[in-house]
PDB file of C-alpha atoms and ligand atoms in Angstrom:
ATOM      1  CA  UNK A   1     -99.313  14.338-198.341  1.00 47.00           C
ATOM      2  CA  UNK A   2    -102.550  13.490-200.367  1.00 49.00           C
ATOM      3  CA  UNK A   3    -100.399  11.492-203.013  1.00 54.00           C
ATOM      4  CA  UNK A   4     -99.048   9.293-200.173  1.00 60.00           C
ATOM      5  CA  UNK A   5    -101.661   6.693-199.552  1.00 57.00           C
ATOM      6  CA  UNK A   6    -101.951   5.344-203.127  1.00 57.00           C
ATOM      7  CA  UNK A   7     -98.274   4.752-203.735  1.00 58.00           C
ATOM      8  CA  UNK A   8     -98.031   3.086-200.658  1.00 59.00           C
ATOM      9  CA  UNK A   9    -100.877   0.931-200.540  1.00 60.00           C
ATOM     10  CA  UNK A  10     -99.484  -1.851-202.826  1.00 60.00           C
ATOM     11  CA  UNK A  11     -96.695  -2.672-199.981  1.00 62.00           C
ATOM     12  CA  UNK A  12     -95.481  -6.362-198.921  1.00 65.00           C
ATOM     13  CA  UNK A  13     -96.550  -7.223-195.285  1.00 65.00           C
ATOM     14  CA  UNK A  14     -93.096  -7.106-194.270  1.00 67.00           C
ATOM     15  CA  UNK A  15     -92.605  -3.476-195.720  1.00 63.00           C
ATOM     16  CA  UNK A  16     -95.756  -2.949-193.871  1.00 64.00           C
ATOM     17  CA  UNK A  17     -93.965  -3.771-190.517  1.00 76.00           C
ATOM     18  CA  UNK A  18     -90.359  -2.219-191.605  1.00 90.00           C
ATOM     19  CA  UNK A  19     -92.341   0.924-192.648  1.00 94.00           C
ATOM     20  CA  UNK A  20     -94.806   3.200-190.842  1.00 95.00           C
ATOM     21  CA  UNK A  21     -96.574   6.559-191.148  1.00 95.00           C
ATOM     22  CA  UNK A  22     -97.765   9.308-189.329  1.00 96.00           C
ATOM     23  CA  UNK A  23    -100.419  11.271-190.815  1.00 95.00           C
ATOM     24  CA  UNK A  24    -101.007  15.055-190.576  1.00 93.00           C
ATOM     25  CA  UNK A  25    -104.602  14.537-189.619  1.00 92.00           C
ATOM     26  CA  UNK A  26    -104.850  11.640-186.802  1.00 91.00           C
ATOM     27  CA  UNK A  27    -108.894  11.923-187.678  1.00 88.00           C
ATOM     28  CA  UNK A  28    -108.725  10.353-190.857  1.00 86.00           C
ATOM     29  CA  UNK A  29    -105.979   7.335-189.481  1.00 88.00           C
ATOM     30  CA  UNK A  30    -107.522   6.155-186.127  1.00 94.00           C
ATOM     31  CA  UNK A  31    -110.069   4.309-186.660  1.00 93.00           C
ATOM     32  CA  UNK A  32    -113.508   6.192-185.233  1.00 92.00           C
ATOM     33  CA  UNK A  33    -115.759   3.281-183.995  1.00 94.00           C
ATOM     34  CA  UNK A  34    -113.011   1.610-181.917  1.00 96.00           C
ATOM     35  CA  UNK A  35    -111.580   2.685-178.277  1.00 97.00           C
ATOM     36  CA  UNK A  36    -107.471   3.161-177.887  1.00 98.00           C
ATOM     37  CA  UNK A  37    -107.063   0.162-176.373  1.00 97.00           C
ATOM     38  CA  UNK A  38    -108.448  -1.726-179.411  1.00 97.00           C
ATOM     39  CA  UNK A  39    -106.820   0.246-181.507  1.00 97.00           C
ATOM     40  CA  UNK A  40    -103.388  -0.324-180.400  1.00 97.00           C
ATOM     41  CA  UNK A  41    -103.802  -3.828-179.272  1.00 97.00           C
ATOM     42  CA  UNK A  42    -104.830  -4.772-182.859  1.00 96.00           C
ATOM     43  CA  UNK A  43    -101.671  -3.144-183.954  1.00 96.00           C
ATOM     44  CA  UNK A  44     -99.347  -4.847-182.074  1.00 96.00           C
ATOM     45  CA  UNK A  45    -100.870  -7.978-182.540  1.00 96.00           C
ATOM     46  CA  UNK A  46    -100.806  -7.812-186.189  1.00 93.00           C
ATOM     47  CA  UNK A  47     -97.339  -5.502-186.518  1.00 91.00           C
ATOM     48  CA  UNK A  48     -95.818  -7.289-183.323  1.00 89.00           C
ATOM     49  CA  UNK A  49     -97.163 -10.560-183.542  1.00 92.00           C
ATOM     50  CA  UNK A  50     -98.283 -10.452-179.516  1.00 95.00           C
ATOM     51  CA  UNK A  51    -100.790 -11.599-177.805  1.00 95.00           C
ATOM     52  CA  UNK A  52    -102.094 -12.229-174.186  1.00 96.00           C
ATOM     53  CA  UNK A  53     -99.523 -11.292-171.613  1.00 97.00           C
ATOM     54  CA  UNK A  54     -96.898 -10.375-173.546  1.00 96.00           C
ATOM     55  CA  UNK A  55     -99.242  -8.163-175.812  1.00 97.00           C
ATOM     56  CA  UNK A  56    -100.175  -6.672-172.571  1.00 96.00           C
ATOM     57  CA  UNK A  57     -96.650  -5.615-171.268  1.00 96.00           C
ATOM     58  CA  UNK A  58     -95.818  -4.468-174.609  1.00 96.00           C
ATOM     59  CA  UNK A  59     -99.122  -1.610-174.659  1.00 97.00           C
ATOM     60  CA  UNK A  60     -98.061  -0.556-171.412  1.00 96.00           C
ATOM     61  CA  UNK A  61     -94.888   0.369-172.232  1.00 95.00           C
ATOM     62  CA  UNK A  62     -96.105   2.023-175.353  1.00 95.00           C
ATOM     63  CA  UNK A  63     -98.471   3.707-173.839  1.00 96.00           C
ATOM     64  CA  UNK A  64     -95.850   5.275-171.480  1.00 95.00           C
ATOM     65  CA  UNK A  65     -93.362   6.052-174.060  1.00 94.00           C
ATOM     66  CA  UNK A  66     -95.880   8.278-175.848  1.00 96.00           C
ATOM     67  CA  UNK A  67     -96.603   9.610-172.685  1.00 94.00           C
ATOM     68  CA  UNK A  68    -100.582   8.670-172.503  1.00 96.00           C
ATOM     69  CA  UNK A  69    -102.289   6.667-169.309  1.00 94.00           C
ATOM     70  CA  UNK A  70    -104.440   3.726-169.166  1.00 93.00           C
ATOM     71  CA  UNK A  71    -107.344   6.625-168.406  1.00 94.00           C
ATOM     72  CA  UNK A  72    -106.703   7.176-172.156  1.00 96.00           C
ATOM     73  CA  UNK A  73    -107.015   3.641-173.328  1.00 97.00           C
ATOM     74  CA  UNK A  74    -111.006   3.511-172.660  1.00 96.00           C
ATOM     75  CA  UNK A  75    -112.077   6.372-174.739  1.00 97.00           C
ATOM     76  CA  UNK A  76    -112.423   6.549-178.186  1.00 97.00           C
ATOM     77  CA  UNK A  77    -110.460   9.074-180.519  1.00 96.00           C
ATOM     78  CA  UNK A  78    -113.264  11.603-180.709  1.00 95.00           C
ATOM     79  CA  UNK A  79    -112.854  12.299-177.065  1.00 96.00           C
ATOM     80  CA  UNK A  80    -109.475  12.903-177.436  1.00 96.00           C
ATOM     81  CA  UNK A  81    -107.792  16.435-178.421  1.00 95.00           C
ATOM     82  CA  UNK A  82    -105.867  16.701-181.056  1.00 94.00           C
ATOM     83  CA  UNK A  83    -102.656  16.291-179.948  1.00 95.00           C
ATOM     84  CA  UNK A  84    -103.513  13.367-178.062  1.00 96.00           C
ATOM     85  CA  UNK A  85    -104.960  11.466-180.722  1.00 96.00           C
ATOM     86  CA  UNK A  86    -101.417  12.216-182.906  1.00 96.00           C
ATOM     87  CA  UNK A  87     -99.882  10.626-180.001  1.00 96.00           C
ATOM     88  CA  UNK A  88    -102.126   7.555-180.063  1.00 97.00           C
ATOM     89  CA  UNK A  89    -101.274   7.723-183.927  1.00 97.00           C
ATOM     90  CA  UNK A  90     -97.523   7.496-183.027  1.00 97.00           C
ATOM     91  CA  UNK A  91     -97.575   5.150-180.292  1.00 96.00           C
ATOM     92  CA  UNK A  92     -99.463   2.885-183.523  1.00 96.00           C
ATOM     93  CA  UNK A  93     -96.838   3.334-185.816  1.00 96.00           C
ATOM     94  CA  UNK A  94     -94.313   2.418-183.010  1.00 95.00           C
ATOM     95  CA  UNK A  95     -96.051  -1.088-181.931  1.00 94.00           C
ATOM     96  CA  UNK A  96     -94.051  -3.143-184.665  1.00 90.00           C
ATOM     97  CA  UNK A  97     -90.637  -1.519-183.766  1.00 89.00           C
ATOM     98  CA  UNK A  98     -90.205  -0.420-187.410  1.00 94.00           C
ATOM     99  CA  UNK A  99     -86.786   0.783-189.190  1.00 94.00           C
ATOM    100  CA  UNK A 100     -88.730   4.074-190.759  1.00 96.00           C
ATOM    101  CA  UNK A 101     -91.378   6.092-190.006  1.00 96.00           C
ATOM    102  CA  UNK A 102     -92.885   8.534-192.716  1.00 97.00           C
ATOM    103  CA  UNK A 103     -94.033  11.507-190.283  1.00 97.00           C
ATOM    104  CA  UNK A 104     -96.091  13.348-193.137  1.00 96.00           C
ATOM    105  CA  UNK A 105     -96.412  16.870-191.592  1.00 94.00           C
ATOM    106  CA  UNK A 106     -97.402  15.502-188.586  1.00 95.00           C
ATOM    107  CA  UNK A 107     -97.991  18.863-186.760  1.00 93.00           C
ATOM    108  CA  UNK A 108     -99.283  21.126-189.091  1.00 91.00           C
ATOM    109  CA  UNK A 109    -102.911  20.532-187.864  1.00 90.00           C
ATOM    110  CA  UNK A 110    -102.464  20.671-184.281  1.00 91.00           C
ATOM    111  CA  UNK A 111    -102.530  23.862-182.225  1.00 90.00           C
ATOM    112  CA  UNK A 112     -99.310  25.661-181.746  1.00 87.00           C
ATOM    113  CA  UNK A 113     -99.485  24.820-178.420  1.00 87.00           C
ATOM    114  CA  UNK A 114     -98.911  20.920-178.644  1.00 92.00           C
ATOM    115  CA  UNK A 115     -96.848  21.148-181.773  1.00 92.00           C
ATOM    116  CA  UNK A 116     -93.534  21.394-179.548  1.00 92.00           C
ATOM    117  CA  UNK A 117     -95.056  18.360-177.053  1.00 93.00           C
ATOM    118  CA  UNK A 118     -94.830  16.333-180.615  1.00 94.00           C
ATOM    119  CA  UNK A 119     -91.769  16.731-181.801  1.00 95.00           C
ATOM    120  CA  UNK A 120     -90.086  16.742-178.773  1.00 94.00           C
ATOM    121  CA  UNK A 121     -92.133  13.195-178.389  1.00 95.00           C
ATOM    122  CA  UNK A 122     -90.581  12.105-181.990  1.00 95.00           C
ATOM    123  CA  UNK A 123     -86.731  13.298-181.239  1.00 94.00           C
ATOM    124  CA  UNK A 124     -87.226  11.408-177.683  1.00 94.00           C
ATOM    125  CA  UNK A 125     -88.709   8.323-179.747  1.00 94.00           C
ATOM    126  CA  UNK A 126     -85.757   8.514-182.396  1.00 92.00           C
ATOM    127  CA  UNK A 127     -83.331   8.684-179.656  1.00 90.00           C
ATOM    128  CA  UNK A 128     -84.574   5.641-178.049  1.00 91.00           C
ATOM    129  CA  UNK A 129     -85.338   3.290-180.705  1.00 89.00           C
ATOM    130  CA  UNK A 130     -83.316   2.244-183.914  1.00 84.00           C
ATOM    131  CA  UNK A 131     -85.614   4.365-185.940  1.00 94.00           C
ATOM    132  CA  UNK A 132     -85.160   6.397-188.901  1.00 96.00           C
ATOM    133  CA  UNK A 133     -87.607   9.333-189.627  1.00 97.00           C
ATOM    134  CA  UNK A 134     -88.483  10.554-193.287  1.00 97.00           C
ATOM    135  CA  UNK A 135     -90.134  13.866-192.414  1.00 97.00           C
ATOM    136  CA  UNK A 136     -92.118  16.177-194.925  1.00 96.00           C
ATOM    137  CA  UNK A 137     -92.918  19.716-194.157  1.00 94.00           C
ATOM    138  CA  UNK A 138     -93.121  22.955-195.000  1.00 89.00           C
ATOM    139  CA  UNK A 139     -92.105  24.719-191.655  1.00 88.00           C
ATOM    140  CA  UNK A 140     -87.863  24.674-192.192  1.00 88.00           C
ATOM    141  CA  UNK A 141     -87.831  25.481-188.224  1.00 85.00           C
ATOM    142  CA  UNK A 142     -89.062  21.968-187.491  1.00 88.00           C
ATOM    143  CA  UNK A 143     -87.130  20.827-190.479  1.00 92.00           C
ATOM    144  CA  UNK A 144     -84.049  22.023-188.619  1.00 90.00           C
ATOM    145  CA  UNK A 145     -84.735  20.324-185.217  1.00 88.00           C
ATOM    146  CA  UNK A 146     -85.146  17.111-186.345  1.00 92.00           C
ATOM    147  CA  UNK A 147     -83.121  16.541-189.430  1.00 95.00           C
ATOM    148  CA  UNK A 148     -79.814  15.230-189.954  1.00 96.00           C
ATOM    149  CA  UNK A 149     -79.968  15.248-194.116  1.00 97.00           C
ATOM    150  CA  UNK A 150     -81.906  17.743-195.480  1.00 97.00           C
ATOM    151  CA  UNK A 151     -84.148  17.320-199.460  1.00 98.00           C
ATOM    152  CA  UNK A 152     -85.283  20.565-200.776  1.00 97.00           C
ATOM    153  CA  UNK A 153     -88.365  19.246-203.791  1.00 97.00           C
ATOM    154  CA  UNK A 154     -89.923  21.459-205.811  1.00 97.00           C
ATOM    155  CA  UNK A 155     -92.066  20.159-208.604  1.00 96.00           C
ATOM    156  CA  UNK A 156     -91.688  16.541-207.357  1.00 93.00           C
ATOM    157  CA  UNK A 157     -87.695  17.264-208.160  1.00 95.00           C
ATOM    158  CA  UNK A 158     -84.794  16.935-205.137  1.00 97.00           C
ATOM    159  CA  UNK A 159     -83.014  20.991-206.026  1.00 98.00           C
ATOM    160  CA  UNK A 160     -80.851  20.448-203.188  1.00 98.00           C
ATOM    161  CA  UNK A 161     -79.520  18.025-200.736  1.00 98.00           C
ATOM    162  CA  UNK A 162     -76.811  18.099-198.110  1.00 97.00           C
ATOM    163  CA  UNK A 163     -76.128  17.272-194.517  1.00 97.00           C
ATOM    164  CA  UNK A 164     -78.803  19.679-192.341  1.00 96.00           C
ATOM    165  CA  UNK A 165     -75.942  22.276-191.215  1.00 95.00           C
ATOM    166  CA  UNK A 166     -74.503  22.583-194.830  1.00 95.00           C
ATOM    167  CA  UNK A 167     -78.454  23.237-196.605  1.00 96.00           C
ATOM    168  CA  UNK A 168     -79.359  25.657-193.429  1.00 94.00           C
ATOM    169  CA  UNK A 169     -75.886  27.258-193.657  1.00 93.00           C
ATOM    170  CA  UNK A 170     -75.420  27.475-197.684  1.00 89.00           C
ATOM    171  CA  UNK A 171     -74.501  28.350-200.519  1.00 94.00           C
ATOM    172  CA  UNK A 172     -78.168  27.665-200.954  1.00 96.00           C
ATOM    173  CA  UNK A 173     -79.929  26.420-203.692  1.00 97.00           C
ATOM    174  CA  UNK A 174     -82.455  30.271-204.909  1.00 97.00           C
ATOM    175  CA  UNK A 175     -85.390  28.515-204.584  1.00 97.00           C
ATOM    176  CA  UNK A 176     -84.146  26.691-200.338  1.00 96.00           C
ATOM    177  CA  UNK A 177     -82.528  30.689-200.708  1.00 95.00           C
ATOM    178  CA  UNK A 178     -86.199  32.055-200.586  1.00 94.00           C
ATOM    179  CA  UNK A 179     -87.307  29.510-198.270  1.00 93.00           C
ATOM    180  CA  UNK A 180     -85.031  30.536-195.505  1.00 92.00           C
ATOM    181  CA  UNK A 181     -85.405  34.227-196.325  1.00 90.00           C
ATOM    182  CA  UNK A 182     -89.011  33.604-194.853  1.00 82.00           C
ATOM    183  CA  UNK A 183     -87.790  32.260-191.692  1.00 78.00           C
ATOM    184  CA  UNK A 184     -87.769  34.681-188.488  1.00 71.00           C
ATOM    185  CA  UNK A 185     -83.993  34.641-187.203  1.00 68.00           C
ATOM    186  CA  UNK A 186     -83.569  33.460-183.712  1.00 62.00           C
ATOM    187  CA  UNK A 187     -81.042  36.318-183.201  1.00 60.00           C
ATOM    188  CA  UNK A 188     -83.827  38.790-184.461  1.00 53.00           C
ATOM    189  CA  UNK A 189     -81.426  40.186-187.513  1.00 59.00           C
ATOM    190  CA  UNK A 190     -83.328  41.339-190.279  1.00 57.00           C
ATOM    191  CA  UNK A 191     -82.985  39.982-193.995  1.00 65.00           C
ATOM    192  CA  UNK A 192     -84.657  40.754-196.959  1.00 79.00           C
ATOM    193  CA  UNK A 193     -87.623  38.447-197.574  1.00 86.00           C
ATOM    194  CA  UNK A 194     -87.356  37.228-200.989  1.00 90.00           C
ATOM    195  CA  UNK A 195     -90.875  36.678-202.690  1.00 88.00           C
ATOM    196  CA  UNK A 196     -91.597  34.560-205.220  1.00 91.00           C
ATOM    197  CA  UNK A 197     -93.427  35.672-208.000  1.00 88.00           C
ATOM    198  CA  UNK A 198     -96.442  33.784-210.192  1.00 85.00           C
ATOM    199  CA  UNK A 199     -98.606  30.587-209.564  1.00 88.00           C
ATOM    200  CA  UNK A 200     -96.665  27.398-208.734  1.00 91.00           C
ATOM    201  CA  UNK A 201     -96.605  25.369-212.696  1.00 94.00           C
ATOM    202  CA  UNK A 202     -98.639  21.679-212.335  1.00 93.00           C
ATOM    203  CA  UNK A 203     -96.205  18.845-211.343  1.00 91.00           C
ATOM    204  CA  UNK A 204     -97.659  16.941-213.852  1.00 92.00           C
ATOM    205  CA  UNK A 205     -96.952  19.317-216.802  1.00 94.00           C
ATOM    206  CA  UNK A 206     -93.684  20.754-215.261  1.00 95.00           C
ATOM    207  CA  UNK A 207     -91.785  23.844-216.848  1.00 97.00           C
ATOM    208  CA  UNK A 208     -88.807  23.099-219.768  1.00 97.00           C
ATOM    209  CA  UNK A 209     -85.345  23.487-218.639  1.00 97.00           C
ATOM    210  CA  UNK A 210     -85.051  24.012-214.464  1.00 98.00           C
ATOM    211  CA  UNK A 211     -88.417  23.346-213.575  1.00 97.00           C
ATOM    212  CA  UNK A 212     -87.826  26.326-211.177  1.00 98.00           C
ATOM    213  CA  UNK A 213     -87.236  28.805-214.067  1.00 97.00           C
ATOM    214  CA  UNK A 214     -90.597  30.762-214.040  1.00 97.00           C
ATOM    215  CA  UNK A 215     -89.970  32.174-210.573  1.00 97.00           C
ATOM    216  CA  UNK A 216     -86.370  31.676-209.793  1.00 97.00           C
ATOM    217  CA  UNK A 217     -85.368  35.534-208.541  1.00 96.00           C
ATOM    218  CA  UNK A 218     -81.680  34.346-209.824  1.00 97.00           C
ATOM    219  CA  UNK A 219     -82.593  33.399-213.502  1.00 97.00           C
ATOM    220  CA  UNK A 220     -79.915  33.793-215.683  1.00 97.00           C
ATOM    221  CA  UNK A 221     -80.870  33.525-218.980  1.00 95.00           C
ATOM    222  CA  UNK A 222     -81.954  31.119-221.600  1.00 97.00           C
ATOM    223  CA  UNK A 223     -80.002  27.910-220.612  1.00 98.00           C
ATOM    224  CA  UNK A 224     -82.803  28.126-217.166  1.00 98.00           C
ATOM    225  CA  UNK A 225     -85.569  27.920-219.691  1.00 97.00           C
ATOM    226  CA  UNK A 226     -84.381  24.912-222.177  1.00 98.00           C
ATOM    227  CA  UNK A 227     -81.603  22.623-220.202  1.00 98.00           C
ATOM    228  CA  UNK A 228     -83.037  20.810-216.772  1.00 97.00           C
ATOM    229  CA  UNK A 229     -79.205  21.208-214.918  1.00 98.00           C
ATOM    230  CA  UNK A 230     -78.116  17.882-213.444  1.00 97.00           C
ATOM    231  CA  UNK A 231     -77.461  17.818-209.109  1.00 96.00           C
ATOM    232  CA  UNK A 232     -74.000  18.554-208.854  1.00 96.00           C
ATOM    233  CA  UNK A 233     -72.085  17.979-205.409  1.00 95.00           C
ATOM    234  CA  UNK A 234     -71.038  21.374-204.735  1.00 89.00           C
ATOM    235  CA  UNK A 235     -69.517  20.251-201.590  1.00 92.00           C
ATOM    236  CA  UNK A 236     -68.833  16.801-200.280  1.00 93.00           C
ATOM    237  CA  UNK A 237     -72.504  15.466-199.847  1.00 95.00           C
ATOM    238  CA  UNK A 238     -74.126  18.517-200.495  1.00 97.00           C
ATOM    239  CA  UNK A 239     -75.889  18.792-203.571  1.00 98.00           C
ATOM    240  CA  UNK A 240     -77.573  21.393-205.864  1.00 98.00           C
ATOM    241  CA  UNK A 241     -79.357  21.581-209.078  1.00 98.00           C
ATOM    242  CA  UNK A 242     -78.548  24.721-210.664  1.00 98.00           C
ATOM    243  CA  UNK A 243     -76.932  26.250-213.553  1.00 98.00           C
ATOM    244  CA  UNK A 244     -75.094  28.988-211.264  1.00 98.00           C
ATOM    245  CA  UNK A 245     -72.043  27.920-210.226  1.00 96.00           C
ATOM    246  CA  UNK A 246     -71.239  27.049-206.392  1.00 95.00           C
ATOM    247  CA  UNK A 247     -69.156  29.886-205.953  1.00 95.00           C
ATOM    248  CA  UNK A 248     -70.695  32.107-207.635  1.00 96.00           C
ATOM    249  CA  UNK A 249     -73.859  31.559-205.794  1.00 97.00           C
ATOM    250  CA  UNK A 250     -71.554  31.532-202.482  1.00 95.00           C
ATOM    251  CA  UNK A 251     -71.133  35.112-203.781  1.00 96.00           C
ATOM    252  CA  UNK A 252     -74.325  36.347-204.238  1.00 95.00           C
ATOM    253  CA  UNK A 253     -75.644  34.796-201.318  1.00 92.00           C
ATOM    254  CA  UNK A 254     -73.155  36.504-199.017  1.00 86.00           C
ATOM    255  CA  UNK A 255     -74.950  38.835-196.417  1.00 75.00           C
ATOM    256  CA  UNK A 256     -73.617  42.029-197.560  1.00 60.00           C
ATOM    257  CA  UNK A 257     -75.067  41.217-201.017  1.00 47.00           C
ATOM    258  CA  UNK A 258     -78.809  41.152-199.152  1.00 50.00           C
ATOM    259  CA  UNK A 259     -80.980  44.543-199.600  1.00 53.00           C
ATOM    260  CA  UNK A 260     -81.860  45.698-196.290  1.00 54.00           C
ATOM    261  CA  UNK A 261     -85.840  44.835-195.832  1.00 50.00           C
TER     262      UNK A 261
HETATM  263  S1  SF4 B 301     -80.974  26.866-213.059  1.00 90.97           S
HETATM  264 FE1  SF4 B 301     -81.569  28.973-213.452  1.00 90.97          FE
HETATM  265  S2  SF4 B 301     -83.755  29.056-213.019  1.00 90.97           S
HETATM  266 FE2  SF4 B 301     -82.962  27.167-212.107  1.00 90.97          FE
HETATM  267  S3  SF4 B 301     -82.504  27.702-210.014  1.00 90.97           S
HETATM  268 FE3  SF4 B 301     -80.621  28.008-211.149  1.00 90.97          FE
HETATM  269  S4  SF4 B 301     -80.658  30.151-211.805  1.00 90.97           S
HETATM  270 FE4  SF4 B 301     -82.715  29.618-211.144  1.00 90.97          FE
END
């Protein structure tokens, strides 16, 4: 999240308005000093291109669509809660009618208790508009709800990629395989949590070989250590970087193979 900014910041006006972002704090993007209405006005005036009636009509609707009122539209982001102010965030990243929005783990800061109000907000906002989300976070439940392809980084490196059924439903990739081990099951089964040992290595001075090798629970030898393996499609679109063969981790992965917790 903290490495976003910079890279973007050298962007072409036109990739400005093609391309949006959510923040996960809404403090640090909404400008303090100004009220909502200012805020998103500005927006679609310089996103949209609006202005006077038209511009009007236009911060209505997206007002609605994020589900705020013109009560909200006064008041300036500090008097707003949390999860209002993400929605004021939103409803800016909205005003040019972009193709993608970055959501960068646009819940995480928000109480519990809105984060459901959000994301049902973004699926209702994807469903309505030609929009395509990139979504980062850590939380695979959310992960699940919204995505339709699924990247699994560690290190700054894609280990696994697939369609969101196939990475959810495996053979997994061991280190999206100790991911979902940490994962409460909706059915309430049990399942061994796997843990991963040791500090996570820099991303800037990554480990030799699979850059997952000095925690990976399935390690198999030397080859781990000194040969990075390539992402091979172990199924058609799903990918995964690993020296263990699909069906052999098919295998391993199978639930009878899982210690009882
Ligand atoms: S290549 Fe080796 S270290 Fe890397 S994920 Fe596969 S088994 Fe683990």
């Amino acid at each position: 999240g903290r490495e976003l900014a910079p890279r973007l910041a050298n962007r072409t006006e036109d990739q400005v308005k093609a391309v949006q972002i959510v923040f996960q704090n809404p403090d640090s993007a909404l400008n303090r000093s100004h009220s909502i209405r200012h805020i998103l006005s500005r927006a679609l005036k310089r996103l949209g291109g609006l202005t006077g009636k038209a511009l009007d009509t236009r911060l209505e609707e997206l007002v609605r669509s994020v589900r705020l009122t013109d009560r909200h539209l006064a008041v300036k982001p500090r008097q707003l809660s949390g999860g209002l102010k993400q929605r004021v965030a939103i409803a800016r990243a909205f005003a040019g009618e972009p193709r993608i929005v970055v959501c960068d783990e646009p819940t995480s800061a928000l109480d519990v208790s809105v984060q459901a109000a959000i994301l049902n907000l973004l699926a209702d906002l994807q469903s309505k508009q030609d929009v395509s989300y990139i979504f980062i976070s850590h939380d695979l439940g959310v992960v699940r709800y919204l995505s339709d392809k699924i990247a699994v980084l560690y290190l700054g490196r894609i280990m696994e990629f697939g369609p969101s059924e196939a990475v959810f439903s495996g053979p997994h990739h061991p280190y999206t395989e100790a991911l979902l081990s940490a994962v409460p099951k909706l059915d309430r089964t049990e399942s061994a949590r796997i843990r991963l040992d040791g500090e996570i290595p820099s991303a800037a001075n990554p480990p030799t070989g699979c850059v997952f090798h000095t925690r990976c629970p399935r390690k198999i030898g030397a080859i781990c250590e000194t040969q990075e393996p390539e992402l091979i499609e172990a199924e058609p679109g799903h990918t995964i970087r690993c020296h263990i063969p699909f069906e052999e981790l098919a295998r391993l992965q199978k639930p009878t193979a899982v210690e009882p917790a």
